[in-house]
PDB file of C-alpha atoms in Angstrom:
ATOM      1  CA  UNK B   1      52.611  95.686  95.597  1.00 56.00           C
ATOM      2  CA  UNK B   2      49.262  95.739  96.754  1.00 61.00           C
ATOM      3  CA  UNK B   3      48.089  97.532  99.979  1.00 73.00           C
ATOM      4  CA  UNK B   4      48.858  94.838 103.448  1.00 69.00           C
ATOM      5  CA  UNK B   5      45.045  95.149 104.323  1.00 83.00           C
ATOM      6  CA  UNK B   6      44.087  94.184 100.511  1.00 88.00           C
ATOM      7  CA  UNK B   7      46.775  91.509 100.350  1.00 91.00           C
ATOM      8  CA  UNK B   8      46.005  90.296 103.471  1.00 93.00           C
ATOM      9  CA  UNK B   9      42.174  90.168 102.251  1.00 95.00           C
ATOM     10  CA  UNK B  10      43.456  87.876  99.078  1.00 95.00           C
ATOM     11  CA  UNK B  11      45.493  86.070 101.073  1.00 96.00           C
ATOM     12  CA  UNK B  12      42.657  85.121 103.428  1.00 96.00           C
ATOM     13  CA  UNK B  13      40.385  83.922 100.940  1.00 96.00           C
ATOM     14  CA  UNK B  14      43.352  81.325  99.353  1.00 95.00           C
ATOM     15  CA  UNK B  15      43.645  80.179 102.979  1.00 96.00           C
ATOM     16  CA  UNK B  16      39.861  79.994 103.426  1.00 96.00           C
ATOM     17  CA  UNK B  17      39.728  77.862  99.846  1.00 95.00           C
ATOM     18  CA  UNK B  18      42.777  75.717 101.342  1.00 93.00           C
ATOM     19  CA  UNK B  19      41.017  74.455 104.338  1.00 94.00           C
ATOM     20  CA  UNK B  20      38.171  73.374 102.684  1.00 92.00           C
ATOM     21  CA  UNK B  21      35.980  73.920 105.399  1.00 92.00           C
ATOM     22  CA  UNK B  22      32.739  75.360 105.679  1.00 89.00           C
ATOM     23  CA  UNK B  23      33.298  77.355 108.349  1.00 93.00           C
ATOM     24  CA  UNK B  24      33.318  81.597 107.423  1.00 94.00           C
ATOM     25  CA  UNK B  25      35.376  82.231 110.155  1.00 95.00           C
ATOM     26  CA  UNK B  26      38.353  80.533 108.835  1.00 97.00           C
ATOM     27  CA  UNK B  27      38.583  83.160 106.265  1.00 96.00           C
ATOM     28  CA  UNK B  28      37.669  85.993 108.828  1.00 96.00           C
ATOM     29  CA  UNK B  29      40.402  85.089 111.228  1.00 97.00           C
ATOM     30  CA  UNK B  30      43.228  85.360 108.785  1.00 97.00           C
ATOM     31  CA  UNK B  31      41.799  88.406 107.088  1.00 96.00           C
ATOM     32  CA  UNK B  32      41.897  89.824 111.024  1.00 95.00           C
ATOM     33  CA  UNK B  33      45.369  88.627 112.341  1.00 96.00           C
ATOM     34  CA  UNK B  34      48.016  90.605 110.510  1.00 95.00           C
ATOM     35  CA  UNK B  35      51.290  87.631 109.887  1.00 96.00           C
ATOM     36  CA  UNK B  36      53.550  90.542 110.007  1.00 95.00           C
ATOM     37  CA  UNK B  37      52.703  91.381 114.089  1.00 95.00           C
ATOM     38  CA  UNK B  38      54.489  88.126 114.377  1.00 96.00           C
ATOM     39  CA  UNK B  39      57.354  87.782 112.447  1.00 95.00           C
ATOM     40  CA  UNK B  40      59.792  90.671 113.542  1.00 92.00           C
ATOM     41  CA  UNK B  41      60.375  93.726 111.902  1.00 93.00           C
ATOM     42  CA  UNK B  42      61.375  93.551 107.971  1.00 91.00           C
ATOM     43  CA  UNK B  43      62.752  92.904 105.433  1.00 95.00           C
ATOM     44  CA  UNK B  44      61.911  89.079 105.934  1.00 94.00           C
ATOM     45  CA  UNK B  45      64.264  86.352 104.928  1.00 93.00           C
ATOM     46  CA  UNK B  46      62.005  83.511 102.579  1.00 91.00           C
ATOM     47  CA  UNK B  47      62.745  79.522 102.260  1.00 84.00           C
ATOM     48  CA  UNK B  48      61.423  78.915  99.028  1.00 77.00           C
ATOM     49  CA  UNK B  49      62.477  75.469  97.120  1.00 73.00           C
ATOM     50  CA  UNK B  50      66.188  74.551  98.593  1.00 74.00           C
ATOM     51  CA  UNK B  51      66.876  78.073  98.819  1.00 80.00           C
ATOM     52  CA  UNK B  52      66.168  81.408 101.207  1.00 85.00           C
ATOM     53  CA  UNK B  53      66.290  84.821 100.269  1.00 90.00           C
ATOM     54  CA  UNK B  54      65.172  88.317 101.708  1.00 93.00           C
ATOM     55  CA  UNK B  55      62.314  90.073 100.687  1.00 93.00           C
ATOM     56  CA  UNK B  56      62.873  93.880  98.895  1.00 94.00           C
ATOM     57  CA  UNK B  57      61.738  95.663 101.435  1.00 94.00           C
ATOM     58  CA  UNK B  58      59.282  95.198 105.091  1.00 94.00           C
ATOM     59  CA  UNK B  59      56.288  95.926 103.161  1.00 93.00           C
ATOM     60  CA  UNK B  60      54.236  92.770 104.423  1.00 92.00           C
ATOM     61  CA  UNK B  61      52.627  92.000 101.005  1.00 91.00           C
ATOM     62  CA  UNK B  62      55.772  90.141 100.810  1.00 92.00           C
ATOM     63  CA  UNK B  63      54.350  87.628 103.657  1.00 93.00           C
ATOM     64  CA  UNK B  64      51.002  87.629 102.766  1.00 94.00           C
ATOM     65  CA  UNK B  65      51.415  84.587 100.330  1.00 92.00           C
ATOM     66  CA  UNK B  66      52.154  80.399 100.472  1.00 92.00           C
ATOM     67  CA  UNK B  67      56.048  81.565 101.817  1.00 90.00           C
ATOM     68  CA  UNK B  68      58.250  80.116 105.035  1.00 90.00           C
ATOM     69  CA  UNK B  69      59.708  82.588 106.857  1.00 93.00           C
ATOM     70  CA  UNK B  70      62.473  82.583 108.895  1.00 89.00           C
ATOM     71  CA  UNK B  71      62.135  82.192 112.674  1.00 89.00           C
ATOM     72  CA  UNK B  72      66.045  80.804 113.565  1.00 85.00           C
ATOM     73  CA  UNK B  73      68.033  80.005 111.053  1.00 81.00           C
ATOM     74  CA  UNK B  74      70.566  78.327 113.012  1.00 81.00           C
ATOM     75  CA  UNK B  75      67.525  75.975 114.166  1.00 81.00           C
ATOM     76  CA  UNK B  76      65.938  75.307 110.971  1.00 80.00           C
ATOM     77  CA  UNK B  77      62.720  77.316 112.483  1.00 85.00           C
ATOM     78  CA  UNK B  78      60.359  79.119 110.494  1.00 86.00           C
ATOM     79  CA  UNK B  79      56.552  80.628 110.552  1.00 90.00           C
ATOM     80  CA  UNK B  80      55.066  77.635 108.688  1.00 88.00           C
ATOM     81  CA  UNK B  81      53.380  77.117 105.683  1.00 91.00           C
ATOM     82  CA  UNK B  82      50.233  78.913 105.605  1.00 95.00           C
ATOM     83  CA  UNK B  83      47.808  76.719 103.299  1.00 95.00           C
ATOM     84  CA  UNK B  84      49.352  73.717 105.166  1.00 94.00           C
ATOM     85  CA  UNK B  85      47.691  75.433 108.549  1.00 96.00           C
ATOM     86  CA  UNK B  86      45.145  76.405 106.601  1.00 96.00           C
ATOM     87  CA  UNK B  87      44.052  72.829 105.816  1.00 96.00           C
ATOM     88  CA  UNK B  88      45.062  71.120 109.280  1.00 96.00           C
ATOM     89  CA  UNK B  89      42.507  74.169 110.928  1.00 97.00           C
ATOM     90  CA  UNK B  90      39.328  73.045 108.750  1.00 96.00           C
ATOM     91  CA  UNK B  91      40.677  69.663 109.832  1.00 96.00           C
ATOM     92  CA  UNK B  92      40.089  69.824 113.250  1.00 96.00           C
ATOM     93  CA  UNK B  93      37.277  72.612 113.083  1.00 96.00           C
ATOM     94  CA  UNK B  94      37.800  74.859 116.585  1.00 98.00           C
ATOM     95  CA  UNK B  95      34.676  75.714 117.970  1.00 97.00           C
ATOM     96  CA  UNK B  96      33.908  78.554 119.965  1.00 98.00           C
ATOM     97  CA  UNK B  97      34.428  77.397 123.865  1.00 98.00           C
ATOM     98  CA  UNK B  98      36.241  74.947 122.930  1.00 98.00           C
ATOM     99  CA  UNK B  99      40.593  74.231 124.973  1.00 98.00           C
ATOM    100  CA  UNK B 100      42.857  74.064 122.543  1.00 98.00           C
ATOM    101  CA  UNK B 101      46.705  72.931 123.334  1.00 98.00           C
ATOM    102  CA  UNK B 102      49.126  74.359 120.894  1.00 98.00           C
ATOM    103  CA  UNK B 103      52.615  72.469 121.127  1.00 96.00           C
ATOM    104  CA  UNK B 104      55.389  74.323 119.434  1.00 95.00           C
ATOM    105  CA  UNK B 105      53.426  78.020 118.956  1.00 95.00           C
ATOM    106  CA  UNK B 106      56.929  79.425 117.623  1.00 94.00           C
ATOM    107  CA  UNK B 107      56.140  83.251 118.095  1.00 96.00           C
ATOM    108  CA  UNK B 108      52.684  82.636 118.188  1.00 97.00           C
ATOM    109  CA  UNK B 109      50.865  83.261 114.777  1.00 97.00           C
ATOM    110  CA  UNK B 110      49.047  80.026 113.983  1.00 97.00           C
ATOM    111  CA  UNK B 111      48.191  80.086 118.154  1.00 98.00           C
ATOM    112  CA  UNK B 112      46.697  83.877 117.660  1.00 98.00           C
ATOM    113  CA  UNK B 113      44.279  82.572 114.712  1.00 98.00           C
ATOM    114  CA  UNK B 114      43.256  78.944 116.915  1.00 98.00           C
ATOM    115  CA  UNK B 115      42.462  81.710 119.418  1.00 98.00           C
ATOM    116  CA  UNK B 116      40.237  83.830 117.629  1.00 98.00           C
ATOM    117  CA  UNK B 117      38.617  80.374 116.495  1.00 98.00           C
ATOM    118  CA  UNK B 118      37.959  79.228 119.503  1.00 98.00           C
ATOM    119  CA  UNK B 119      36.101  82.464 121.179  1.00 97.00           C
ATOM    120  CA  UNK B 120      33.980  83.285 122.666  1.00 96.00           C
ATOM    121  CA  UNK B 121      34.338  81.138 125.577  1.00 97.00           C
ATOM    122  CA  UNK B 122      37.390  79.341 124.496  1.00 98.00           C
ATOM    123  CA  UNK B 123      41.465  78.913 125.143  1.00 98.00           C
ATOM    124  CA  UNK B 124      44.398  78.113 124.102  1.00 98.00           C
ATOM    125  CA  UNK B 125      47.376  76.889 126.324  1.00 98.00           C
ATOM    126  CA  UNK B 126      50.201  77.506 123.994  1.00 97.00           C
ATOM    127  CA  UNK B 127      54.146  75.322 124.723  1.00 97.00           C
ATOM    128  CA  UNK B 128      57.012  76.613 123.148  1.00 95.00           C
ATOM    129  CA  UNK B 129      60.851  74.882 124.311  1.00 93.00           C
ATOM    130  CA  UNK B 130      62.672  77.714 122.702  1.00 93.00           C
ATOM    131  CA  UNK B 131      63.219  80.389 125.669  1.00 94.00           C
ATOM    132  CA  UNK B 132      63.299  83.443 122.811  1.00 94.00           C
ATOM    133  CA  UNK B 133      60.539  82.328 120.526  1.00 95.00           C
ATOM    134  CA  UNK B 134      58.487  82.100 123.962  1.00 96.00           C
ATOM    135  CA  UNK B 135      58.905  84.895 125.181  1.00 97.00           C
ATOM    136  CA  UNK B 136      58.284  87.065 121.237  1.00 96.00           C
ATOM    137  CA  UNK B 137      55.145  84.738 121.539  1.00 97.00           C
ATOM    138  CA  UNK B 138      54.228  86.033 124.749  1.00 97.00           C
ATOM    139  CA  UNK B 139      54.958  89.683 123.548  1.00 97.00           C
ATOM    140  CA  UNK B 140      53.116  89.366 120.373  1.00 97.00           C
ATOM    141  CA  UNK B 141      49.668  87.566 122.391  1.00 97.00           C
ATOM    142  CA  UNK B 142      49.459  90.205 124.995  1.00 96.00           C
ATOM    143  CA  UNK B 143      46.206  91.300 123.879  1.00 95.00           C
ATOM    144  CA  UNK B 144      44.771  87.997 123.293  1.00 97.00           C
ATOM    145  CA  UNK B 145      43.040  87.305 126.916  1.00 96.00           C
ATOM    146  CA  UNK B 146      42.163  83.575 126.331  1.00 97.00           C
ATOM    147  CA  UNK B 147      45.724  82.607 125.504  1.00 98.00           C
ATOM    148  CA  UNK B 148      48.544  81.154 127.819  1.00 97.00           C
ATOM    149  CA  UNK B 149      52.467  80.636 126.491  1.00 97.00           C
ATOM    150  CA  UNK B 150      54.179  78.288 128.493  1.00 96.00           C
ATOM    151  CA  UNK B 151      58.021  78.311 127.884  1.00 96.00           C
ATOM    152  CA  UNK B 152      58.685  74.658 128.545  1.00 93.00           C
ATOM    153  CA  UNK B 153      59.125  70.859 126.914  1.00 93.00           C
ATOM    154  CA  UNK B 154      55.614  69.805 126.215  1.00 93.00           C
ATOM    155  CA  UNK B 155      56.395  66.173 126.245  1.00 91.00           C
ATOM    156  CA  UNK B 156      57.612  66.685 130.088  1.00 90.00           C
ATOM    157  CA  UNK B 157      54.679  68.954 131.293  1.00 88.00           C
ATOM    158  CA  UNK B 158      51.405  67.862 131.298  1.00 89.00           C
ATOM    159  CA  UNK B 159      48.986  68.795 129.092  1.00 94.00           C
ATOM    160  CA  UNK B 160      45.710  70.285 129.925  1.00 96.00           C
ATOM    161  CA  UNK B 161      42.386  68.409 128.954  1.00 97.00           C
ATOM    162  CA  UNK B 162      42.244  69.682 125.450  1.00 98.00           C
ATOM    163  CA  UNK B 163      39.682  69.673 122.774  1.00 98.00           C
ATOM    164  CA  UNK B 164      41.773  70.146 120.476  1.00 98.00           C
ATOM    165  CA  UNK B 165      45.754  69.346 120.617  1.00 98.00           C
ATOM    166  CA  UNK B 166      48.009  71.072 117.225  1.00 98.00           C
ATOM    167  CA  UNK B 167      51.164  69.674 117.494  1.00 96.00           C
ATOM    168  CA  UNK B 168      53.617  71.359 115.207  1.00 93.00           C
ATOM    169  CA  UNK B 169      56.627  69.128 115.626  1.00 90.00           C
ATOM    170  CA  UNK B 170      57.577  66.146 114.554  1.00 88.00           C
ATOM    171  CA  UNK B 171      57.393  63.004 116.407  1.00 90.00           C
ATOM    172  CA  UNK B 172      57.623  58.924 116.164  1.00 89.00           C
ATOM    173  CA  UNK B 173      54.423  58.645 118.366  1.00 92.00           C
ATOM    174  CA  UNK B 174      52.305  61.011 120.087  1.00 95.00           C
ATOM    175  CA  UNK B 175      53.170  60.500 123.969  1.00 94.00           C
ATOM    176  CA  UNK B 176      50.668  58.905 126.165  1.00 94.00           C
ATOM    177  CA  UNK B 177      49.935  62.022 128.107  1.00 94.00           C
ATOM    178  CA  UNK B 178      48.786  63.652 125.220  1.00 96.00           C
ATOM    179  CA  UNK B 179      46.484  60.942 123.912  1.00 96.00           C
ATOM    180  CA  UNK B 180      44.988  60.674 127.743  1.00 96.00           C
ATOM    181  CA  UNK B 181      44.495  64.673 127.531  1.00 97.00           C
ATOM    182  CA  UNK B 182      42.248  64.226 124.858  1.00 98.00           C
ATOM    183  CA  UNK B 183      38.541  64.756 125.529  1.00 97.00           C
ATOM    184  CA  UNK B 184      35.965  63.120 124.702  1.00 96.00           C
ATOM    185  CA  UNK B 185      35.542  63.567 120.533  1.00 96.00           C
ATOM    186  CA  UNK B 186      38.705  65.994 120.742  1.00 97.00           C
ATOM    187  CA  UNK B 187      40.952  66.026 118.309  1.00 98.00           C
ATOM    188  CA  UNK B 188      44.951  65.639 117.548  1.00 98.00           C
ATOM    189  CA  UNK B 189      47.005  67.419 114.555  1.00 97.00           C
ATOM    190  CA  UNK B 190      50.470  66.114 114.441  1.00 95.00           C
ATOM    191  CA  UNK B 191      53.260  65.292 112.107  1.00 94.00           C
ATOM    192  CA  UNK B 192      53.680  61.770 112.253  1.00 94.00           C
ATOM    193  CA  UNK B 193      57.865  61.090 111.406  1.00 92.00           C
ATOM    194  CA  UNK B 194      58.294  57.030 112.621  1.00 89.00           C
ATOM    195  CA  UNK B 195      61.395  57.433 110.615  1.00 86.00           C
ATOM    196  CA  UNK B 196      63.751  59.816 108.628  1.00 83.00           C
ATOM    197  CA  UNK B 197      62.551  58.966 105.667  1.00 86.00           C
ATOM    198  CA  UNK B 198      58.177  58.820 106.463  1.00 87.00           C
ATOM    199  CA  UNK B 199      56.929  61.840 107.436  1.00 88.00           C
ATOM    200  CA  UNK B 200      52.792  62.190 107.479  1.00 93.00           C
ATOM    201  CA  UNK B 201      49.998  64.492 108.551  1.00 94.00           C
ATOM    202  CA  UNK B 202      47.742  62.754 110.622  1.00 96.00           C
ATOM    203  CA  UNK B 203      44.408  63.152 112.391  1.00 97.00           C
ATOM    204  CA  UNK B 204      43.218  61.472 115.623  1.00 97.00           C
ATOM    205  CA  UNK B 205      39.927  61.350 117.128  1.00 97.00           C
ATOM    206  CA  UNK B 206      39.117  60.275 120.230  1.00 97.00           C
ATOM    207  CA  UNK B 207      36.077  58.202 120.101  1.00 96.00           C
ATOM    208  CA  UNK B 208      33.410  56.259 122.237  1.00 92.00           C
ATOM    209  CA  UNK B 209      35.692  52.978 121.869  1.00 91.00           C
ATOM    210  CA  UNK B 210      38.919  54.504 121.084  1.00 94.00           C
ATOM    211  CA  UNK B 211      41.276  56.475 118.933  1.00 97.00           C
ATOM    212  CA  UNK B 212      40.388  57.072 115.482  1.00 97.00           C
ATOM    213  CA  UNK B 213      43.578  57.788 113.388  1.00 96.00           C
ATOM    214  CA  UNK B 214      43.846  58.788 109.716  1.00 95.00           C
ATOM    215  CA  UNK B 215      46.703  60.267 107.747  1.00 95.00           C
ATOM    216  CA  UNK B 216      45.968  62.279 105.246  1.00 91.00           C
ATOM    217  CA  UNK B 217      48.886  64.001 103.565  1.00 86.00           C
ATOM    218  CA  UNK B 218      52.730  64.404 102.951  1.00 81.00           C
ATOM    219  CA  UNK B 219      54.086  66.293 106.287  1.00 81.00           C
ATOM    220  CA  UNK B 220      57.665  67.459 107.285  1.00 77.00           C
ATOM    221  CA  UNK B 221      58.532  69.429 110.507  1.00 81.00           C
ATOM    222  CA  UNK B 222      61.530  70.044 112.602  1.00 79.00           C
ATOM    223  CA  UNK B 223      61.292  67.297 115.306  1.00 77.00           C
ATOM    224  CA  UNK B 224      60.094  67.491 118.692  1.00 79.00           C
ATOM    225  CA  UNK B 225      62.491  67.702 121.458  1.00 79.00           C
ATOM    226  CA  UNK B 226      61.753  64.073 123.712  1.00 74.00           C
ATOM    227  CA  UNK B 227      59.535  62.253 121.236  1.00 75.00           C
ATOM    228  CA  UNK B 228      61.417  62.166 118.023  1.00 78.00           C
ATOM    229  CA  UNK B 229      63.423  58.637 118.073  1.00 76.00           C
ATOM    230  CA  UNK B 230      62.640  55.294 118.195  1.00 76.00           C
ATOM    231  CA  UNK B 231      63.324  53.250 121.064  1.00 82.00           C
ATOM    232  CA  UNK B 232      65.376  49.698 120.777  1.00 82.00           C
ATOM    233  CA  UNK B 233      63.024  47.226 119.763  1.00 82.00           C
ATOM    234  CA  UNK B 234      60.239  49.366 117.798  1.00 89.00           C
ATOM    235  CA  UNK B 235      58.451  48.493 114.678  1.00 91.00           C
ATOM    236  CA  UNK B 236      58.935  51.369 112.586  1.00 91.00           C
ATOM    237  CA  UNK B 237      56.731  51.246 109.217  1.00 92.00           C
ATOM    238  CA  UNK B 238      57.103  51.790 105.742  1.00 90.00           C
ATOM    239  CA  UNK B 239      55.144  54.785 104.469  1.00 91.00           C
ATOM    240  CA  UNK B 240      52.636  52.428 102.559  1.00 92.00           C
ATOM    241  CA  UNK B 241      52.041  50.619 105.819  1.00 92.00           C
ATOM    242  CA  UNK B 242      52.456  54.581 107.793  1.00 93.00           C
ATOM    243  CA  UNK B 243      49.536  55.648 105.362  1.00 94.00           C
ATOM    244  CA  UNK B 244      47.480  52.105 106.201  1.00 95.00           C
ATOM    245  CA  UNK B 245      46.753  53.090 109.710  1.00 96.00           C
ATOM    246  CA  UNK B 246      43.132  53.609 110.986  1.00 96.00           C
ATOM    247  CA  UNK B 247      43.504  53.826 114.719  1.00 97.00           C
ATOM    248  CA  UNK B 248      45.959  54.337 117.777  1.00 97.00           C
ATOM    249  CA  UNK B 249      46.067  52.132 121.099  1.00 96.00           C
ATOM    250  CA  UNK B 250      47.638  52.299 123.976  1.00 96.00           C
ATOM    251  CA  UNK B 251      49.523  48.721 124.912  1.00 94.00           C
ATOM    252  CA  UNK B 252      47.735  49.028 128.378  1.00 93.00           C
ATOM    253  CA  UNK B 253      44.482  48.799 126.901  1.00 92.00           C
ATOM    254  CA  UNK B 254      45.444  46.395 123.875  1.00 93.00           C
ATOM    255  CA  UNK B 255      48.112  44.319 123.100  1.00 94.00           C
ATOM    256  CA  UNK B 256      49.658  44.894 119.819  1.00 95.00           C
ATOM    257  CA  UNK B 257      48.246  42.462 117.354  1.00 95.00           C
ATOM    258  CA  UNK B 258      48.720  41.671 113.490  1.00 95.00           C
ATOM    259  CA  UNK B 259      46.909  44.795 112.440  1.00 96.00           C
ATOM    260  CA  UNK B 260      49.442  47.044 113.688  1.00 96.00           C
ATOM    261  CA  UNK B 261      51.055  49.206 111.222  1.00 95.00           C
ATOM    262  CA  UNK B 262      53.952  50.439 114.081  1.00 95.00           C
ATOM    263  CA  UNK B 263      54.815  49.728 117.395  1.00 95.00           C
ATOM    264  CA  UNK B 264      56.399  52.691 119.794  1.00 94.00           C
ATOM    265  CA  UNK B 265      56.879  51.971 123.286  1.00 90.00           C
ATOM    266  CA  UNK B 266      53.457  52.426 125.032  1.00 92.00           C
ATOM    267  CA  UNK B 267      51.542  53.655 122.040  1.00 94.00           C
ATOM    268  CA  UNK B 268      50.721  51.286 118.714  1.00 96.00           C
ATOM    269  CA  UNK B 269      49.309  52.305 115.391  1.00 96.00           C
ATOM    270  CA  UNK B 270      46.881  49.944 113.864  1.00 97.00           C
ATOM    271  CA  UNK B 271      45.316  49.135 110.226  1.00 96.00           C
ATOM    272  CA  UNK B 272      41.620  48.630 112.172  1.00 94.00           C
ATOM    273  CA  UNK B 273      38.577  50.715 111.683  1.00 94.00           C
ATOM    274  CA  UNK B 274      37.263  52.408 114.820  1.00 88.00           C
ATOM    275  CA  UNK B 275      33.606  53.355 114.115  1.00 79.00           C
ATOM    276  CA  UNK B 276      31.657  55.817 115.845  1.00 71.00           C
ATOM    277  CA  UNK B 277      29.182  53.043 116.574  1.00 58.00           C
ATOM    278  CA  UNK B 278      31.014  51.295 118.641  1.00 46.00           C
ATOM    279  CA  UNK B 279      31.390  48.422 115.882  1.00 42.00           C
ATOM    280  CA  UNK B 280      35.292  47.396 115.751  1.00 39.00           C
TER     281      UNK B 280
END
């Protein structure tokens, strides 16, 4: 087994190639932030395929590859895929100064490399729901200054104005506060689930004229607590229809129409093009 800082070095440049972003610092942060501070102490137990299994030993070479690990097994909770945050990161490209909201930091790994993205000048207000994974997260981000864990339902609490909001939970529609927290050109990560069997990746961007909304891969999470099922009376799409959708509305602002894809309460999913050029 190689030595942690070498695999850790290897490790960073695969995540670096997965997010496809030309950003350096991609590859920098997860070269710096060591998975293992965040995980507990090993051995580590593994989802791979249908199955889990515990590494040979705690040396964290083990971790430093494409591998779930185990957060609560009772809860289905793990550390996340790491080329899957990999990618979503160069999605939304964190800036230095930029506020970042983190919903569902777990015990805070993902949150410690938005972090390091984001300085100097920058924050991240991280919500976890789980009381225990808050407070490890809270443990394991002492150092990190411009971070904040808030132990607490993020679909319940508002949300500061964000630049960036990663949502690591699943949910039928993103919740109006959260779309109103975005600022100007800030940007949403979230797994979009309308339905048990649709589950996408998807991208907003809040624009001069509205919400910009593209989905842009396969996407499964644990769902979020408060925004996870349909209410009576919603149009819940197919995936082709899911993976059709260009833009997000708010029924207050527009009615739903005959482009939309799915229809959630408040919040409506459309198959129209929102250009930065204020041309609908």
């Amino acid at each position: 087994m190689a030595k942690p800082d070498e695999a850790r070095r290897f490790y960073a440049r695969l995540m670096a190639a997965q997010a496809r972003s030309a950003d350096p610092r991609i590859e920098e942060v997860f070269a710096s932030v060591p998975r293992e501070a965040f995980l507990g102490p090993g051995p580590w137990t593994i989802f791979a395929g249908e199955g889990r299994f515990e590494t040979p030993s705690a040396d964290p070479g083990y971790i430093y590859q494409n591998v779930l690990v185990v957060l609560d097994a009772d809860k289905g909770i793990n550390n996340g895929e790491p080329a899957l945050h990999a990618m979503w990161i160069g999605k939304v490209e964190p800036k230095p100064g930029e506020a970042v909201t983190h919903i569902g930091a777990g015990t805070g790994y993902y949150t410690a490399l938005l972090a390091r993205l984001v300085e100097p000048g920058g924050s991240v207000t991280a919500f976890e729901i789980e009381a225990n994974l808050a407070a490890r997260a809270k443990a394991n981000l002492s150092r990190y200054a411009n971070v904040e864990i808030i132990q607490g339902d993020a679909v319940a609490k508002p949300l500061p104005p964000s630049d960036i909001i990663y949502v690591n939970a699943g949910v039928v529609a993103p919740p109006t506060a959260w779309l109103k927290a975005l600022k100007p050109y800030g940007r949403m990560i979230f797994p979009w689930r309308p339905s048990e069997t649709v589950g996408l990746a998807v991208l907003i961007t809040r624009l001069e004229n509205g919400l910009a909304c593209r989905p842009f891969m396969g996407s499964w999470f644990i769902p979020c607590v408060g925004a996870s099922t349909a209410e009576p009376g919603a149009k819940i799409p197919t995936r082709e229809r899911a993976a059709r959708t260009r833009s997000i509305w708010l029924r207050k602002d527009k009615a739903p129409d005959r482009t939309a894809t799915a229809v959630f309460g408040d919040v409506w999913f459309s198959s129209r093009t929102i250009r930065a050029d204020n041309t609908r």
